[in-house]
Short mmCIF file of N, CA and C in Angstrom, two decimals:
data_model
loop_
_atom_site.label_atom_id
_atom_site.label_comp_id
_atom_site.label_asym_id
_atom_site.label_seq_id
_atom_site.Cartn_x
_atom_site.Cartn_y
_atom_site.Cartn_z
N MET A 1 -6.59 -11.70 -6.69
CA MET A 1 -7.44 -12.00 -5.55
C MET A 1 -7.74 -10.70 -4.80
N ALA A 2 -8.98 -10.54 -4.39
CA ALA A 2 -9.40 -9.34 -3.68
C ALA A 2 -9.17 -9.48 -2.19
N GLY A 3 -9.39 -8.38 -1.49
CA GLY A 3 -9.31 -8.41 -0.03
C GLY A 3 -10.52 -9.11 0.55
N LYS A 4 -10.46 -9.38 1.85
CA LYS A 4 -11.56 -10.07 2.50
C LYS A 4 -11.65 -9.64 3.96
N TYR A 5 -12.88 -9.43 4.41
CA TYR A 5 -13.14 -9.20 5.83
C TYR A 5 -13.39 -10.55 6.48
N HIS A 6 -12.74 -10.80 7.60
CA HIS A 6 -12.98 -12.01 8.37
C HIS A 6 -13.69 -11.58 9.65
N LEU A 7 -14.98 -11.91 9.75
CA LEU A 7 -15.81 -11.58 10.90
C LEU A 7 -15.72 -12.73 11.90
N LYS A 8 -15.33 -12.41 13.15
CA LYS A 8 -15.09 -13.45 14.13
C LYS A 8 -15.76 -13.13 15.46
N LYS A 9 -15.90 -14.17 16.27
CA LYS A 9 -16.42 -14.02 17.62
C LYS A 9 -15.27 -14.24 18.59
N ALA A 10 -15.04 -13.28 19.47
CA ALA A 10 -13.96 -13.38 20.45
C ALA A 10 -14.36 -14.33 21.58
N SER A 11 -13.38 -14.73 22.37
CA SER A 11 -13.63 -15.68 23.46
C SER A 11 -14.59 -15.12 24.50
N ASP A 12 -14.69 -13.80 24.61
CA ASP A 12 -15.61 -13.20 25.59
C ASP A 12 -17.01 -12.97 25.01
N GLY A 13 -17.24 -13.45 23.79
CA GLY A 13 -18.57 -13.35 23.18
C GLY A 13 -18.77 -12.11 22.33
N GLN A 14 -17.80 -11.21 22.31
CA GLN A 14 -17.91 -10.02 21.47
C GLN A 14 -17.46 -10.35 20.04
N PHE A 15 -17.73 -9.43 19.14
CA PHE A 15 -17.44 -9.64 17.72
C PHE A 15 -16.40 -8.63 17.24
N HIS A 16 -15.61 -9.04 16.26
CA HIS A 16 -14.63 -8.15 15.65
C HIS A 16 -14.34 -8.67 14.25
N PHE A 17 -13.63 -7.85 13.47
CA PHE A 17 -13.26 -8.29 12.13
C PHE A 17 -11.87 -7.79 11.80
N ASN A 18 -11.25 -8.50 10.86
CA ASN A 18 -9.97 -8.10 10.29
C ASN A 18 -10.17 -7.95 8.79
N LEU A 19 -9.54 -6.94 8.22
CA LEU A 19 -9.51 -6.79 6.77
C LEU A 19 -8.17 -7.34 6.30
N HIS A 20 -8.23 -8.34 5.43
CA HIS A 20 -7.03 -8.96 4.88
C HIS A 20 -6.80 -8.46 3.46
N ALA A 21 -5.54 -8.18 3.13
CA ALA A 21 -5.16 -7.82 1.76
C ALA A 21 -5.20 -9.09 0.91
N SER A 22 -4.99 -8.93 -0.37
CA SER A 22 -5.05 -10.09 -1.28
C SER A 22 -3.99 -11.13 -0.97
N ASN A 23 -2.89 -10.72 -0.31
CA ASN A 23 -1.84 -11.69 0.05
C ASN A 23 -2.11 -12.36 1.40
N GLY A 24 -3.26 -12.06 2.00
CA GLY A 24 -3.64 -12.68 3.28
C GLY A 24 -3.20 -11.90 4.50
N GLU A 25 -2.39 -10.88 4.32
CA GLU A 25 -1.91 -10.08 5.46
C GLU A 25 -3.04 -9.22 6.02
N ILE A 26 -3.12 -9.14 7.35
CA ILE A 26 -4.12 -8.30 8.00
C ILE A 26 -3.68 -6.85 7.88
N VAL A 27 -4.53 -6.00 7.31
CA VAL A 27 -4.20 -4.59 7.15
C VAL A 27 -5.01 -3.69 8.08
N LEU A 28 -6.09 -4.21 8.67
CA LEU A 28 -6.90 -3.42 9.60
C LEU A 28 -7.62 -4.36 10.55
N THR A 29 -7.62 -4.02 11.82
CA THR A 29 -8.34 -4.78 12.85
C THR A 29 -9.36 -3.85 13.50
N SER A 30 -10.57 -4.35 13.66
CA SER A 30 -11.64 -3.52 14.22
C SER A 30 -11.57 -3.47 15.74
N GLU A 31 -12.40 -2.61 16.27
CA GLU A 31 -12.67 -2.58 17.70
C GLU A 31 -13.57 -3.78 18.01
N LEU A 32 -13.84 -4.01 19.29
CA LEU A 32 -14.77 -5.08 19.68
C LEU A 32 -16.19 -4.54 19.72
N TYR A 33 -17.13 -5.38 19.31
CA TYR A 33 -18.55 -5.02 19.30
C TYR A 33 -19.33 -6.04 20.11
N LYS A 34 -20.34 -5.57 20.84
CA LYS A 34 -21.15 -6.48 21.66
C LYS A 34 -22.09 -7.33 20.80
N ALA A 35 -22.53 -6.80 19.68
CA ALA A 35 -23.48 -7.51 18.82
C ALA A 35 -22.89 -7.74 17.43
N LYS A 36 -23.25 -8.86 16.84
CA LYS A 36 -22.77 -9.19 15.49
C LYS A 36 -23.22 -8.13 14.48
N ALA A 37 -24.47 -7.67 14.62
CA ALA A 37 -24.99 -6.66 13.70
C ALA A 37 -24.16 -5.38 13.77
N SER A 38 -23.68 -5.04 14.94
CA SER A 38 -22.84 -3.85 15.10
C SER A 38 -21.51 -4.04 14.39
N ALA A 39 -20.93 -5.24 14.46
CA ALA A 39 -19.68 -5.53 13.75
C ALA A 39 -19.91 -5.44 12.24
N GLN A 40 -21.05 -5.94 11.78
CA GLN A 40 -21.37 -5.86 10.36
C GLN A 40 -21.52 -4.39 9.93
N ASP A 41 -22.13 -3.58 10.80
CA ASP A 41 -22.21 -2.14 10.52
C ASP A 41 -20.82 -1.53 10.48
N GLY A 42 -19.91 -2.04 11.33
CA GLY A 42 -18.53 -1.56 11.34
C GLY A 42 -17.85 -1.83 10.01
N ILE A 43 -18.10 -2.99 9.43
CA ILE A 43 -17.54 -3.31 8.11
C ILE A 43 -18.03 -2.30 7.08
N GLU A 44 -19.31 -2.00 7.12
CA GLU A 44 -19.86 -1.03 6.17
C GLU A 44 -19.25 0.35 6.39
N SER A 45 -18.98 0.68 7.65
CA SER A 45 -18.35 1.96 7.97
C SER A 45 -16.92 2.02 7.43
N VAL A 46 -16.20 0.89 7.50
CA VAL A 46 -14.85 0.85 6.92
C VAL A 46 -14.94 1.03 5.41
N ARG A 47 -15.87 0.34 4.77
CA ARG A 47 -16.04 0.48 3.31
C ARG A 47 -16.19 1.96 2.93
N LYS A 48 -17.07 2.64 3.65
CA LYS A 48 -17.40 4.03 3.34
C LYS A 48 -16.28 4.99 3.75
N ASN A 49 -15.82 4.89 4.99
CA ASN A 49 -14.86 5.85 5.50
C ASN A 49 -13.46 5.68 4.93
N SER A 50 -13.13 4.49 4.43
CA SER A 50 -11.80 4.28 3.86
C SER A 50 -11.57 5.12 2.61
N GLN A 51 -12.65 5.61 2.03
CA GLN A 51 -12.55 6.43 0.82
C GLN A 51 -12.68 7.92 1.13
N ARG A 52 -12.89 8.25 2.40
CA ARG A 52 -13.11 9.63 2.80
C ARG A 52 -11.78 10.33 3.08
N GLU A 53 -11.62 11.51 2.54
CA GLU A 53 -10.42 12.32 2.77
C GLU A 53 -10.30 12.64 4.26
N GLY A 54 -9.13 12.44 4.82
CA GLY A 54 -8.88 12.78 6.22
C GLY A 54 -9.31 11.72 7.22
N ALA A 55 -9.75 10.55 6.75
CA ALA A 55 -10.25 9.51 7.66
C ALA A 55 -9.12 8.74 8.34
N PHE A 56 -7.93 8.74 7.75
CA PHE A 56 -6.80 7.99 8.30
C PHE A 56 -5.87 8.93 9.06
N GLU A 57 -5.32 8.41 10.14
CA GLU A 57 -4.34 9.15 10.91
C GLU A 57 -3.17 8.22 11.20
N VAL A 58 -1.98 8.57 10.69
CA VAL A 58 -0.77 7.79 10.97
C VAL A 58 -0.16 8.32 12.25
N LYS A 59 0.15 7.40 13.17
CA LYS A 59 0.65 7.78 14.49
C LYS A 59 1.97 7.06 14.78
N THR A 60 2.68 7.56 15.77
CA THR A 60 3.90 6.92 16.24
C THR A 60 3.67 6.43 17.66
N ALA A 61 3.93 5.14 17.88
CA ALA A 61 3.77 4.54 19.21
C ALA A 61 4.95 4.92 20.10
N SER A 62 4.81 4.67 21.39
CA SER A 62 5.87 5.01 22.34
C SER A 62 7.17 4.26 22.07
N ASN A 63 7.08 3.12 21.37
CA ASN A 63 8.28 2.35 21.04
C ASN A 63 8.93 2.80 19.72
N GLY A 64 8.38 3.87 19.12
CA GLY A 64 8.95 4.40 17.89
C GLY A 64 8.39 3.78 16.62
N LYS A 65 7.57 2.75 16.76
CA LYS A 65 6.97 2.14 15.57
C LYS A 65 5.76 2.97 15.14
N HIS A 66 5.31 2.72 13.92
CA HIS A 66 4.22 3.51 13.34
C HIS A 66 3.00 2.63 13.10
N TYR A 67 1.83 3.26 13.18
CA TYR A 67 0.57 2.57 12.91
C TYR A 67 -0.43 3.62 12.44
N PHE A 68 -1.58 3.15 11.99
CA PHE A 68 -2.61 4.10 11.61
C PHE A 68 -3.95 3.68 12.19
N VAL A 69 -4.82 4.67 12.31
CA VAL A 69 -6.20 4.43 12.71
C VAL A 69 -7.10 4.97 11.60
N LEU A 70 -8.26 4.34 11.48
CA LEU A 70 -9.30 4.80 10.56
C LEU A 70 -10.44 5.30 11.43
N LYS A 71 -10.86 6.53 11.18
CA LYS A 71 -11.90 7.15 12.00
C LYS A 71 -13.17 7.39 11.19
N ALA A 72 -14.30 7.30 11.88
CA ALA A 72 -15.59 7.64 11.30
C ALA A 72 -15.72 9.17 11.27
N THR A 73 -16.75 9.67 10.65
CA THR A 73 -16.94 11.12 10.56
C THR A 73 -17.10 11.77 11.92
N ASN A 74 -17.56 11.01 12.93
CA ASN A 74 -17.72 11.54 14.29
C ASN A 74 -16.43 11.48 15.10
N GLY A 75 -15.34 11.00 14.47
CA GLY A 75 -14.05 10.94 15.15
C GLY A 75 -13.77 9.63 15.86
N GLN A 76 -14.76 8.74 15.92
CA GLN A 76 -14.58 7.46 16.59
C GLN A 76 -13.69 6.54 15.75
N VAL A 77 -12.76 5.85 16.43
CA VAL A 77 -11.88 4.91 15.74
C VAL A 77 -12.66 3.67 15.35
N ILE A 78 -12.61 3.32 14.06
CA ILE A 78 -13.29 2.13 13.54
C ILE A 78 -12.33 0.94 13.54
N GLY A 79 -11.07 1.23 13.23
CA GLY A 79 -10.08 0.16 13.14
C GLY A 79 -8.68 0.70 13.24
N GLN A 80 -7.75 -0.22 13.47
CA GLN A 80 -6.34 0.13 13.65
C GLN A 80 -5.48 -0.88 12.92
N SER A 81 -4.30 -0.43 12.52
CA SER A 81 -3.36 -1.31 11.84
C SER A 81 -2.44 -2.01 12.82
N GLN A 82 -1.62 -2.86 12.27
CA GLN A 82 -0.51 -3.46 13.01
C GLN A 82 0.56 -2.38 13.18
N MET A 83 1.64 -2.72 13.88
CA MET A 83 2.78 -1.81 14.00
C MET A 83 3.71 -1.99 12.80
N TYR A 84 4.20 -0.88 12.29
CA TYR A 84 5.13 -0.88 11.16
C TYR A 84 6.45 -0.28 11.59
N ALA A 85 7.54 -0.70 10.95
CA ALA A 85 8.88 -0.21 11.28
C ALA A 85 9.07 1.24 10.84
N SER A 86 8.37 1.65 9.80
CA SER A 86 8.56 3.02 9.29
C SER A 86 7.22 3.66 8.97
N GLN A 87 7.25 4.99 8.91
CA GLN A 87 6.05 5.73 8.54
C GLN A 87 5.65 5.40 7.11
N ALA A 88 6.63 5.21 6.24
CA ALA A 88 6.33 4.87 4.84
C ALA A 88 5.57 3.55 4.75
N ASN A 89 5.96 2.58 5.57
CA ASN A 89 5.25 1.30 5.57
C ASN A 89 3.82 1.46 6.09
N ALA A 90 3.65 2.30 7.11
CA ALA A 90 2.31 2.56 7.63
C ALA A 90 1.45 3.22 6.55
N GLU A 91 2.04 4.14 5.81
CA GLU A 91 1.30 4.79 4.73
C GLU A 91 0.96 3.80 3.62
N GLY A 92 1.82 2.81 3.41
CA GLY A 92 1.51 1.73 2.48
C GLY A 92 0.31 0.91 2.96
N GLY A 93 0.22 0.72 4.27
CA GLY A 93 -0.93 0.03 4.85
C GLY A 93 -2.22 0.81 4.62
N VAL A 94 -2.15 2.13 4.77
CA VAL A 94 -3.31 2.98 4.50
C VAL A 94 -3.75 2.79 3.05
N ALA A 95 -2.79 2.80 2.13
CA ALA A 95 -3.11 2.62 0.71
C ALA A 95 -3.77 1.26 0.47
N ALA A 96 -3.31 0.23 1.18
CA ALA A 96 -3.91 -1.10 1.02
C ALA A 96 -5.35 -1.12 1.50
N VAL A 97 -5.63 -0.46 2.62
CA VAL A 97 -7.01 -0.41 3.11
C VAL A 97 -7.88 0.34 2.11
N LYS A 98 -7.39 1.46 1.59
CA LYS A 98 -8.15 2.21 0.60
C LYS A 98 -8.45 1.35 -0.63
N ARG A 99 -7.49 0.52 -1.02
CA ARG A 99 -7.63 -0.32 -2.21
C ARG A 99 -8.61 -1.47 -1.98
N TYR A 100 -8.50 -2.15 -0.84
CA TYR A 100 -9.27 -3.39 -0.62
C TYR A 100 -10.61 -3.20 0.07
N ALA A 101 -10.73 -2.21 0.93
CA ALA A 101 -11.93 -2.09 1.78
C ALA A 101 -13.26 -2.01 1.03
N PRO A 102 -13.36 -1.21 -0.03
CA PRO A 102 -14.68 -1.05 -0.65
C PRO A 102 -15.28 -2.32 -1.24
N GLU A 103 -14.47 -3.17 -1.84
CA GLU A 103 -14.99 -4.33 -2.58
C GLU A 103 -14.73 -5.67 -1.89
N ALA A 104 -14.07 -5.65 -0.74
CA ALA A 104 -13.74 -6.91 -0.06
C ALA A 104 -14.99 -7.68 0.32
N THR A 105 -14.94 -8.98 0.15
CA THR A 105 -16.05 -9.84 0.55
C THR A 105 -15.96 -10.12 2.05
N VAL A 106 -17.03 -10.65 2.62
CA VAL A 106 -17.06 -10.94 4.05
C VAL A 106 -17.10 -12.45 4.26
N SER A 107 -16.18 -12.94 5.07
CA SER A 107 -16.18 -14.33 5.47
C SER A 107 -16.65 -14.38 6.92
N ASP A 108 -17.87 -14.90 7.12
CA ASP A 108 -18.46 -14.96 8.46
C ASP A 108 -17.96 -16.21 9.17
N GLU A 109 -17.08 -16.02 10.13
CA GLU A 109 -16.48 -17.14 10.86
C GLU A 109 -17.00 -17.22 12.29
N THR A 110 -18.19 -16.64 12.51
CA THR A 110 -18.76 -16.67 13.85
C THR A 110 -19.46 -17.99 14.07
#
């Protein structure tokens, strides 16, 4: 089973998406977008930038947990991961996004 983008509408009317791995786990959550078309463009940006060298940055939160962000070529954050207990797990999340993002289908749940 391949990955899947779930495009959703938030309670405040904005749009966002999650990239799910083949096991259903969320591996990337987008920023909020005012327009659905912008969220769809965000999905395309994840597809493209997930394959770009240097697009991911693994960080450590103030609580000591690890997470990663995916950035566009202009440096803007496109999406962020959940918190992981270790840097190795966060790096595994990066690998999952690289694996699933390009070919994942979109489930429009708006």
